[in-house]
Short mmCIF file of C-alpha atoms in Angstrom, two decimals:
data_model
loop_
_atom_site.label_atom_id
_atom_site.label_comp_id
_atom_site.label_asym_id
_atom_site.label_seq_id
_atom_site.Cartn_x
_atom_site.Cartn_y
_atom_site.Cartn_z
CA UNK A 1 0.00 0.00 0.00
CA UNK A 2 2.50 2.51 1.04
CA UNK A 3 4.14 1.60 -2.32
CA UNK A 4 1.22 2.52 -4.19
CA UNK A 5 0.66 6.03 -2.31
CA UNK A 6 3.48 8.00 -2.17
CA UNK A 7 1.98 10.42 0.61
CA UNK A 8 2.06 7.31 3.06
CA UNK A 9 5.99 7.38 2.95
CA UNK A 10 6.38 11.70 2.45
CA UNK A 11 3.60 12.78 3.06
CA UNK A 12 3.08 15.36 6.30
CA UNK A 13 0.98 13.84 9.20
CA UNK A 14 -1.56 15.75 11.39
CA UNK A 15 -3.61 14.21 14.21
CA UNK A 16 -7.64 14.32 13.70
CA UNK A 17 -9.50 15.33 16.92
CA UNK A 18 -11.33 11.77 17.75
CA UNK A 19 -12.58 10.03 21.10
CA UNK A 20 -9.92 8.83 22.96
CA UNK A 21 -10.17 5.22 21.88
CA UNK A 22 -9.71 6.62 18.04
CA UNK A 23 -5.93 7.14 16.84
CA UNK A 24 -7.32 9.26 13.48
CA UNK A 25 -4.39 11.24 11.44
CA UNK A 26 -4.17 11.98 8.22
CA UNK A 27 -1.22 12.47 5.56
CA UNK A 28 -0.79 15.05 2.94
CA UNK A 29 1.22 16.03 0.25
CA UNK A 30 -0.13 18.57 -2.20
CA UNK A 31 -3.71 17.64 -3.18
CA UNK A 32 -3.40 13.88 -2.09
CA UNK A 33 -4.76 12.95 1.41
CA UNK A 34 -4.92 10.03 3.03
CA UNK A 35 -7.13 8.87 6.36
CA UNK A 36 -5.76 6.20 8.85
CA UNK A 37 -8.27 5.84 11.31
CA UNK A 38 -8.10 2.93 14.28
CA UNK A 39 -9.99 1.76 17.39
CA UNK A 40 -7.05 1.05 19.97
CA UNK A 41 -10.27 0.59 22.48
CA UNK A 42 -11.82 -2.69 24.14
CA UNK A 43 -15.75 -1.33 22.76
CA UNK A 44 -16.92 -0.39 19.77
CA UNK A 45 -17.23 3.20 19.06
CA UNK A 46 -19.35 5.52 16.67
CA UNK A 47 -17.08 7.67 14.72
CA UNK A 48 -16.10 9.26 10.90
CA UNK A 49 -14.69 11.82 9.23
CA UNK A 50 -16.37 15.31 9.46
CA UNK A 51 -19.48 15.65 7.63
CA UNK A 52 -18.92 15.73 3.40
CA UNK A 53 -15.66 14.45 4.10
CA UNK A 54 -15.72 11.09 1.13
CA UNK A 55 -13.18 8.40 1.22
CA UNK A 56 -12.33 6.27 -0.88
CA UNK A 57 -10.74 2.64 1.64
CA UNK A 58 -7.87 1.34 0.54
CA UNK A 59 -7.71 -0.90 2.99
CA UNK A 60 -9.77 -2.15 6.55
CA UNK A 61 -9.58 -4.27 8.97
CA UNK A 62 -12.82 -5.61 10.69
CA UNK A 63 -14.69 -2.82 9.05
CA UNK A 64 -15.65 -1.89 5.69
CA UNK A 65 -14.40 1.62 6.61
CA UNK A 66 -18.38 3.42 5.38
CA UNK A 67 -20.28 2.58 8.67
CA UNK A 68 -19.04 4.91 11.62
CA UNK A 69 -19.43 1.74 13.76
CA UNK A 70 -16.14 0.51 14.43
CA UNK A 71 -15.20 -2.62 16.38
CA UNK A 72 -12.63 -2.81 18.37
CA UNK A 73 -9.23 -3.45 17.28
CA UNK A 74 -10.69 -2.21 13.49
CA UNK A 75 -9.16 0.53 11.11
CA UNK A 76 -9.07 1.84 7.89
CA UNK A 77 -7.35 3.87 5.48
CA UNK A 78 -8.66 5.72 2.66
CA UNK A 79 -8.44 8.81 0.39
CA UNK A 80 -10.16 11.67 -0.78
#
C-alpha cells in the first residue's frame, strides 16, 4: 500500500480530533490525502470523518471503513 501512495511514505501527518479510543491522522502532500483511522479501544465506538468528508478505503480491517461503527481493534485507510 504505502508503495502505491506516495503520501504514506512523504507525506506530512496531522492528528484528527477523535474520542480517545480513536488514533485518526491523516497524511498530505499537495492535493493527495490520506485517512488512517483505528480503534485502539476494548468497545466499539461511533465515529467518521467530518461531515462531506468522502473516502475512498484502501484498505480495513474488521470494518468496511463506510459505517461509523467501528469494532474494536478495526481501522481503515482511505483517500479523498
Amino acid at each position: 500500500l504505502r508503495k502505491d501512495y506516495p503520501v504514506l511514505r512523504h507525506g506530512s501527518q496531522a492528528l484528527v480530533d477523535a474520542p480517545e479510543e480513536i488514533l485518526a491522522f491523516t497524511r498530505s502532500n499537495g492535493d493527495n490525502v490520506t485517512w488512517c483511522v483505528f480503534n485502539l479501544g476494548k468497545e466499539p465506538v461511533d465515529w467518521q470523518p467530518d461531515a462531506g468528508i468522502d473516502l475512498e478505503v484502501l484498505a480495513s480491517v474488521a470494518t468496511d471503513g463506510k459505517s461509523s461503527r467501528l469494532p474494536p481493534g478495526s481501522g481503515y485507510i482511505g483517500v479523498r
